[in-house]
Coordinates of C-alpha atoms in Angstrom, one line a residue:
M1 CA 84.3 124.2 63.5
L2 CA 85.6 127.7 63.5
V3 CA 86.3 129.9 66.7
I4 CA 87.0 133.7 66.3
V5 CA 89.0 135.0 69.2
A6 CA 90.0 138.7 70.2
P7 CA 93.1 139.3 72.1
G8 CA 93.5 141.3 75.3
Q9 CA 95.8 144.2 76.4
G10 CA 99.3 144.0 75.5
A11 CA 98.6 142.7 71.9
Q12 CA 98.9 146.2 70.5
S13 CA 102.0 147.5 69.0
P14 CA 102.9 150.9 67.4
G15 CA 101.5 151.5 64.3
F16 CA 99.7 148.2 63.7
L17 CA 96.6 150.0 62.2
A18 CA 98.3 151.8 59.5
P19 CA 97.7 149.5 56.7
W20 CA 94.0 148.9 57.7
L21 CA 93.3 152.8 57.6
E22 CA 94.3 153.1 54.1
D23 CA 90.9 151.6 53.3
P24 CA 88.5 154.3 53.3
T25 CA 85.5 152.0 54.6
F26 CA 87.7 150.7 57.6
A27 CA 88.9 154.4 58.2
G28 CA 85.3 155.6 58.3
R29 CA 83.9 153.0 60.6
F30 CA 86.9 153.2 62.9
E31 CA 86.6 157.2 63.0
W32 CA 82.9 156.4 64.1
L33 CA 83.9 154.2 67.0
S34 CA 86.6 156.7 67.9
T35 CA 84.2 159.4 68.1
V36 CA 82.0 157.1 70.3
A37 CA 84.8 156.5 72.5
G38 CA 85.9 160.3 72.6
I39 CA 89.6 159.3 71.9
D40 CA 91.5 159.8 68.8
L41 CA 92.2 156.1 68.3
V42 CA 93.3 156.8 64.5
A43 CA 96.4 158.5 65.9
H44 CA 96.9 155.8 68.4
G45 CA 96.7 153.2 66.1
T46 CA 99.0 154.8 63.6
T47 CA 101.5 157.1 65.3
S48 CA 101.4 156.9 69.0
D49 CA 104.4 155.4 70.4
A50 CA 104.5 152.3 72.6
E51 CA 104.4 154.1 75.8
T52 CA 101.3 156.0 74.9
I53 CA 99.5 152.9 73.6
R54 CA 100.4 151.0 76.9
D55 CA 98.1 153.3 78.8
T56 CA 94.9 151.3 80.0
R57 CA 92.7 154.3 79.0
V58 CA 94.2 154.1 75.3
A59 CA 94.8 150.5 74.9
Q60 CA 91.7 148.8 75.8
P61 CA 89.3 151.1 73.5
L62 CA 91.9 150.7 70.7
L63 CA 91.9 146.8 70.9
V64 CA 87.9 146.6 70.9
A65 CA 87.5 149.1 68.1
S66 CA 90.2 147.2 66.1
G67 CA 88.4 143.9 66.4
L68 CA 85.2 145.1 65.7
V69 CA 86.0 147.0 62.5
A70 CA 88.3 144.2 61.2
A71 CA 85.4 141.7 61.6
L72 CA 83.2 144.0 59.3
E73 CA 86.3 143.8 56.7
L74 CA 86.2 139.9 57.1
F75 CA 82.3 139.6 57.1
P76 CA 80.9 142.5 54.9
H77 CA 77.6 141.1 55.3
P78 CA 77.2 140.2 59.1
A79 CA 74.6 137.8 58.8
D80 CA 77.0 135.5 56.9
A81 CA 79.2 135.4 60.0
Y82 CA 76.5 133.2 61.7
T83 CA 76.8 130.3 58.8
S84 CA 80.5 130.1 59.6
I85 CA 81.2 130.6 63.2
G86 CA 80.6 128.2 65.8
A87 CA 81.9 129.9 68.8
V88 CA 83.5 133.4 69.8
A89 CA 85.7 134.1 72.8
G90 CA 87.8 137.0 74.0
H91 CA 90.8 137.3 76.2
S92 CA 90.2 140.0 79.1
V93 CA 89.1 143.1 77.3
G94 CA 88.6 140.9 74.2
E95 CA 85.5 139.6 75.8
L96 CA 83.7 143.1 74.9
T97 CA 84.8 142.5 71.4
A98 CA 83.2 138.9 71.2
A99 CA 80.2 140.1 73.0
A100 CA 79.4 142.7 70.4
G101 CA 80.4 140.3 67.6
A102 CA 77.8 137.9 69.0
R103 CA 75.2 140.5 69.1
V104 CA 74.9 140.6 72.9
I105 CA 75.6 144.3 72.8
T106 CA 76.0 147.0 70.1
A107 CA 79.5 148.3 68.8
E108 CA 78.5 151.5 70.3
Q109 CA 77.8 150.2 73.7
A110 CA 81.1 148.2 73.6
M111 CA 83.0 151.3 73.0
V112 CA 81.4 153.4 76.0
L113 CA 82.0 150.5 78.2
V114 CA 85.4 149.7 77.2
R115 CA 86.0 153.6 77.5
E116 CA 84.9 153.4 81.1
R117 CA 86.5 150.0 81.9
G118 CA 89.9 151.4 80.9
R119 CA 89.6 154.7 82.9
A120 CA 88.1 152.8 85.8
M121 CA 90.9 150.1 85.9
A122 CA 93.7 152.9 85.4
D123 CA 92.2 154.7 88.5
A124 CA 92.1 151.5 90.5
A125 CA 95.8 150.6 89.4
A126 CA 96.7 154.0 90.5
A127 CA 95.6 153.7 94.1
T128 CA 98.3 151.1 95.1
P129 CA 101.6 150.3 93.6
T130 CA 101.0 146.9 91.8
G131 CA 102.1 145.0 88.9
M132 CA 102.1 141.6 86.9
T133 CA 104.6 138.9 86.3
A134 CA 104.5 136.3 83.7
V135 CA 105.5 132.8 85.2
L136 CA 106.6 130.6 82.3
G137 CA 107.3 127.0 82.7
G138 CA 107.4 124.8 85.9
S139 CA 104.6 122.6 87.0
R140 CA 101.3 124.6 86.9
D141 CA 100.3 123.2 90.5
E142 CA 103.6 124.1 92.1
V143 CA 103.4 127.7 90.6
L144 CA 99.9 127.8 92.0
V145 CA 101.1 126.9 95.4
V146 CA 104.2 129.2 95.4
L147 CA 101.7 132.3 94.3
E148 CA 99.4 131.6 97.0
R149 CA 102.4 131.4 99.4
H150 CA 103.4 135.0 98.4
G151 CA 99.7 136.2 98.5
L152 CA 99.5 136.6 94.8
T153 CA 96.7 136.1 92.3
P154 CA 96.9 134.0 89.1
A155 CA 95.4 136.6 87.1
N156 CA 95.8 134.8 84.0
V157 CA 96.0 131.1 83.6
N158 CA 96.5 130.9 79.9
A159 CA 97.8 127.3 79.7
D160 CA 100.4 124.9 81.1
G161 CA 103.5 126.6 81.8
Q162 CA 101.8 130.2 81.2
V163 CA 100.4 131.6 84.3
V164 CA 100.5 135.6 85.1
A165 CA 101.0 136.4 88.8
A166 CA 99.5 139.8 89.9
G167 CA 99.7 141.7 93.3
T168 CA 101.4 144.4 95.1
L169 CA 105.2 145.4 94.0
A170 CA 106.3 143.8 97.5
Q171 CA 104.6 140.6 96.7
L172 CA 106.1 140.3 93.2
E173 CA 109.5 141.1 94.5
A174 CA 109.2 138.3 97.0
L175 CA 108.2 136.0 94.2
A176 CA 111.3 137.1 92.3
A177 CA 113.6 136.0 95.4
D178 CA 111.8 132.8 95.7
P179 CA 110.2 131.6 92.2
P180 CA 108.7 128.2 91.5
A181 CA 111.2 125.6 90.5
K182 CA 112.1 125.6 86.7
A183 CA 109.9 128.7 86.1
R184 CA 111.3 131.8 84.2
L185 CA 109.7 135.1 85.6
T186 CA 109.2 138.0 83.2
P187 CA 107.8 141.3 84.7
L188 CA 105.0 142.6 82.5
S189 CA 104.7 146.6 81.6
V190 CA 101.4 147.1 82.7
A191 CA 99.6 149.6 85.0
G192 CA 98.6 147.4 87.8
A193 CA 97.3 144.2 89.2
F194 CA 94.4 143.6 86.6
H195 CA 92.1 140.7 87.4
T196 CA 92.5 140.9 91.4
E197 CA 90.9 142.5 94.2
H198 CA 93.0 145.7 93.5
M199 CA 90.5 146.4 90.7
A200 CA 87.3 146.1 93.0
P201 CA 86.6 149.9 92.6
A202 CA 86.6 149.6 88.8
V203 CA 83.9 146.8 89.1
G204 CA 81.7 148.9 91.4
H205 CA 81.8 151.5 88.7
M206 CA 81.0 149.1 85.7
A207 CA 78.2 147.5 87.6
G208 CA 76.5 150.7 87.9
L209 CA 76.8 151.4 84.3
A210 CA 75.7 147.8 83.1
R211 CA 72.2 148.2 84.9
S212 CA 71.4 150.6 82.0
V213 CA 72.8 148.5 79.2
S214 CA 70.3 146.6 77.3
T215 CA 71.4 143.1 76.1
H216 CA 70.5 140.4 73.8
D217 CA 71.2 136.6 74.0
P218 CA 74.3 135.6 71.9
R219 CA 73.7 134.4 68.4
T220 CA 76.7 132.3 68.5
A221 CA 78.3 130.2 71.3
L222 CA 80.0 132.7 73.5
I223 CA 83.0 131.1 75.8
S224 CA 83.2 132.9 79.1
N225 CA 86.6 133.9 80.5
R226 CA 85.4 133.1 84.2
D227 CA 85.3 129.4 83.8
G228 CA 85.3 128.2 80.1
R229 CA 81.5 127.8 80.0
V230 CA 79.1 128.6 77.1
V231 CA 77.0 131.5 78.3
H232 CA 73.7 132.1 76.4
D233 CA 71.9 134.7 78.4
G234 CA 72.7 138.3 77.5
R235 CA 72.3 139.8 81.1
D236 CA 74.6 136.9 82.4
V237 CA 77.3 137.8 79.6
L238 CA 77.5 141.4 80.8
A239 CA 77.4 140.5 84.6
R240 CA 80.5 138.2 83.9
M241 CA 82.5 140.8 81.8
V242 CA 81.9 143.3 84.7
G243 CA 83.0 140.7 87.3
Q244 CA 86.0 139.5 85.2
I245 CA 87.7 142.8 86.0
S246 CA 88.7 141.5 89.4
S247 CA 88.7 137.9 88.8
P248 CA 91.4 135.8 86.9
V249 CA 91.0 134.9 83.3
R250 CA 90.9 131.2 82.8
W251 CA 91.8 131.1 79.1
D252 CA 93.1 127.5 79.6
L253 CA 89.5 126.4 80.4
C254 CA 88.3 128.4 77.4
M255 CA 90.4 126.4 75.3
E256 CA 89.3 123.2 76.6
T257 CA 85.7 124.2 75.8
M258 CA 86.9 124.8 72.4
L259 CA 88.2 121.4 72.2
D260 CA 85.1 119.9 73.6
L261 CA 83.1 121.8 70.9
G262 CA 85.3 120.0 68.4
V263 CA 86.9 123.3 66.9
T264 CA 89.2 122.5 64.0
G265 CA 90.3 126.3 63.2
M266 CA 90.8 129.3 65.2
L267 CA 91.0 132.7 63.7
E268 CA 92.5 135.8 65.9
M269 CA 91.3 139.1 65.1
P270 CA 94.0 141.8 64.9
P271 CA 96.1 142.8 66.5
A272 CA 96.6 139.1 66.4
G273 CA 99.4 136.6 67.4
T274 CA 99.0 136.1 70.9
L275 CA 96.1 133.8 71.3
T276 CA 97.1 131.8 68.2
G277 CA 100.4 131.5 69.5
I278 CA 99.0 129.8 72.6
A279 CA 96.9 127.5 70.8
R280 CA 99.5 126.3 68.7
R281 CA 101.1 124.9 72.0
A282 CA 98.0 124.0 73.8
M283 CA 95.7 122.8 71.1
K284 CA 97.5 120.4 69.1
G285 CA 95.9 119.5 65.7
V286 CA 93.6 122.9 65.7
E287 CA 94.7 125.0 62.9
T288 CA 95.4 128.7 63.4
F289 CA 95.2 132.1 61.6
A290 CA 96.5 135.3 63.0
L291 CA 94.9 138.1 61.0
K292 CA 97.3 140.9 61.2
T293 CA 97.0 142.8 57.9
P294 CA 94.4 143.6 55.3
D295 CA 96.2 141.8 52.5
Q296 CA 95.3 138.6 54.4
L297 CA 91.6 139.0 54.2
D298 CA 91.0 136.7 51.1
D299 CA 93.1 133.9 52.9
A300 CA 91.2 134.4 56.2
R301 CA 88.0 134.3 54.2
A302 CA 89.3 130.9 52.8
F303 CA 90.1 129.8 56.2
C304 CA 86.7 130.6 57.5
E305 CA 84.9 128.6 54.6
K306 CA 87.2 125.6 55.3
H307 CA 86.3 125.3 59.1
G308 CA 83.1 127.1 59.2
A309 CA 79.9 125.6 60.6
A310 CA 76.7 127.3 61.2
S311 CA 75.8 128.2 64.8
H312 CA 73.1 125.8 66.2
L313 CA 71.7 128.5 68.2
D314 CA 68.0 129.7 67.1
A315 CA 68.2 133.4 66.2
N316 CA 64.4 134.0 66.5
P317 CA 63.7 136.4 69.1
T318 CA 60.2 135.0 70.0
W319 CA 62.0 131.7 71.2
R320 CA 64.2 131.6 74.2
M321 CA 66.7 128.7 74.2
V322 CA 68.5 127.0 77.3
V323 CA 71.7 125.5 76.4
S324 CA 74.3 123.5 78.0
P325 CA 77.3 125.5 79.3
V326 CA 79.7 122.5 79.4
K327 CA 80.2 119.2 77.8
G328 CA 78.8 116.2 79.7
T329 CA 75.8 114.1 80.2
F330 CA 72.2 115.8 80.7
H331 CA 69.9 114.6 83.5
R332 CA 66.4 115.7 82.7
P333 CA 64.2 116.0 85.8
A334 CA 60.9 114.1 86.2
G335 CA 57.7 116.1 86.0
V336 CA 58.7 119.0 83.6
A337 CA 56.8 118.4 80.5
E338 CA 56.0 120.2 77.2
G339 CA 53.5 122.9 77.8
D340 CA 54.5 123.5 81.5
V341 CA 55.1 127.0 82.5
L342 CA 58.6 127.6 84.3
G343 CA 59.1 130.5 86.7
P344 CA 62.2 132.6 86.6
D345 CA 65.3 130.6 87.5
A346 CA 63.4 127.3 87.5
P347 CA 65.6 124.4 87.3
I348 CA 65.4 122.2 84.1
G349 CA 68.1 119.6 85.0
E350 CA 71.9 119.0 85.5
V351 CA 74.8 118.4 83.2
S352 CA 77.4 116.1 84.9
S353 CA 81.0 116.5 83.5
L354 CA 84.2 115.3 84.4
R355 CA 84.7 118.3 86.9
D356 CA 81.4 118.6 88.6
R357 CA 77.6 118.4 88.4
L358 CA 76.2 121.6 87.2
P359 CA 72.5 122.6 87.8
I360 CA 70.8 124.2 84.8
T361 CA 68.0 126.9 85.1
A362 CA 65.9 128.8 83.1
A363 CA 67.0 132.3 83.8
H364 CA 63.8 134.0 82.4
G365 CA 61.3 131.1 82.7
G366 CA 58.5 130.5 80.1
R367 CA 56.4 127.8 78.5
V368 CA 58.3 124.4 77.5
V369 CA 57.7 124.2 73.9
E370 CA 60.1 121.5 73.1
W371 CA 62.6 119.2 74.7
L372 CA 65.6 119.0 72.4
V373 CA 67.5 116.4 74.4
E374 CA 66.5 113.3 76.5
D375 CA 67.7 112.2 79.8
Q376 CA 71.1 110.6 79.9
D377 CA 71.9 112.2 76.4
P378 CA 75.5 113.3 76.0
V379 CA 75.6 117.0 75.3
A380 CA 78.3 119.5 74.1
P381 CA 78.9 123.2 75.2
G382 CA 76.4 125.4 73.8
Q383 CA 74.0 122.8 72.7
P384 CA 70.4 123.5 73.1
L385 CA 68.7 121.8 75.8
V386 CA 64.9 122.9 75.7
R387 CA 63.0 125.6 73.9
L388 CA 60.8 128.1 76.0
H389 CA 58.3 130.7 74.8
P390 CA 58.0 133.8 77.0
E391 CA 54.8 134.0 78.9
G392 CA 53.2 137.4 79.9
G393 CA 55.8 139.9 80.8
Q394 CA 58.6 137.5 80.7
G395 CA 61.6 138.6 78.5

């Protein structure tokens, strides 16, 4: 199975887009998304210096536009992607790239949202002197205890030995004076404490915008940063992306879900290297491909063909699937039969995993057309559980 991933802020480097923009098709599409964002992303991807593209207002739109246009180079006929890609995920702002790739939102919606996200997060960061420090090595449990002692948030939990602490500069100074055992601290060149309570003003702004954004359910399994679960409701995907601005990125749980799915290959969209680097250490046996330059496209397509497997999610808009968010055992409730009409948020069972027992609901309700699993069946993340048909005004 193939998973496509999109990196987050910090992956960009000066001039990384120069070879891509030599292609007139890429350049035209990129200029369009630059126009939508109202930012000269062409200049920022080619001639702007490192300090300029570090600016949150610039970095985030630059990353999302780069991933979206490169995806069209990799899959010139987007429908072909659904015969190859088993799952998608994005780290932090990369979730917007992944959501657009899965057709939850359009590319244009993604660019407006990321423009506003970057502005709002930069404004929130300016309110209080805050920052982020990478904590490399050490016992994860001990690292988390030390961060809590200093009032810091584990804003990114990327893998064992890779945690990013975030908080006020005073809290980070206290951490530097009292670090976890066997850990190395590296201050990060970022504007503020992303994915913490300090970003609450940005969440409020984005939540207001999100109410006017139309969504569709993902056509590919989409793995959420919040908890590593596969999310198949478009409104839930959008709500999670808004909330993620002030909540930690659990990339470690995303990788666990990829392994539960049976992923054999991970391809990272440009500017690639960060997430495949983490995967090489944390996902033993999974082949990786970092797509950095256009001269790699033929090899990237061969990689996709080698690992590709069609998404098992039904793209037919007249049906609505309820899927399992995690790996586990499905417990089907008694008394819910084919032909029954369920109201919004009606329970349709539970999935028990090693971590917990998760209730499953039909967010939009509908008539039960077909049960796709039986009671006590083992299920994978993103596996369809029941097929519903909207009733009356239900979406």
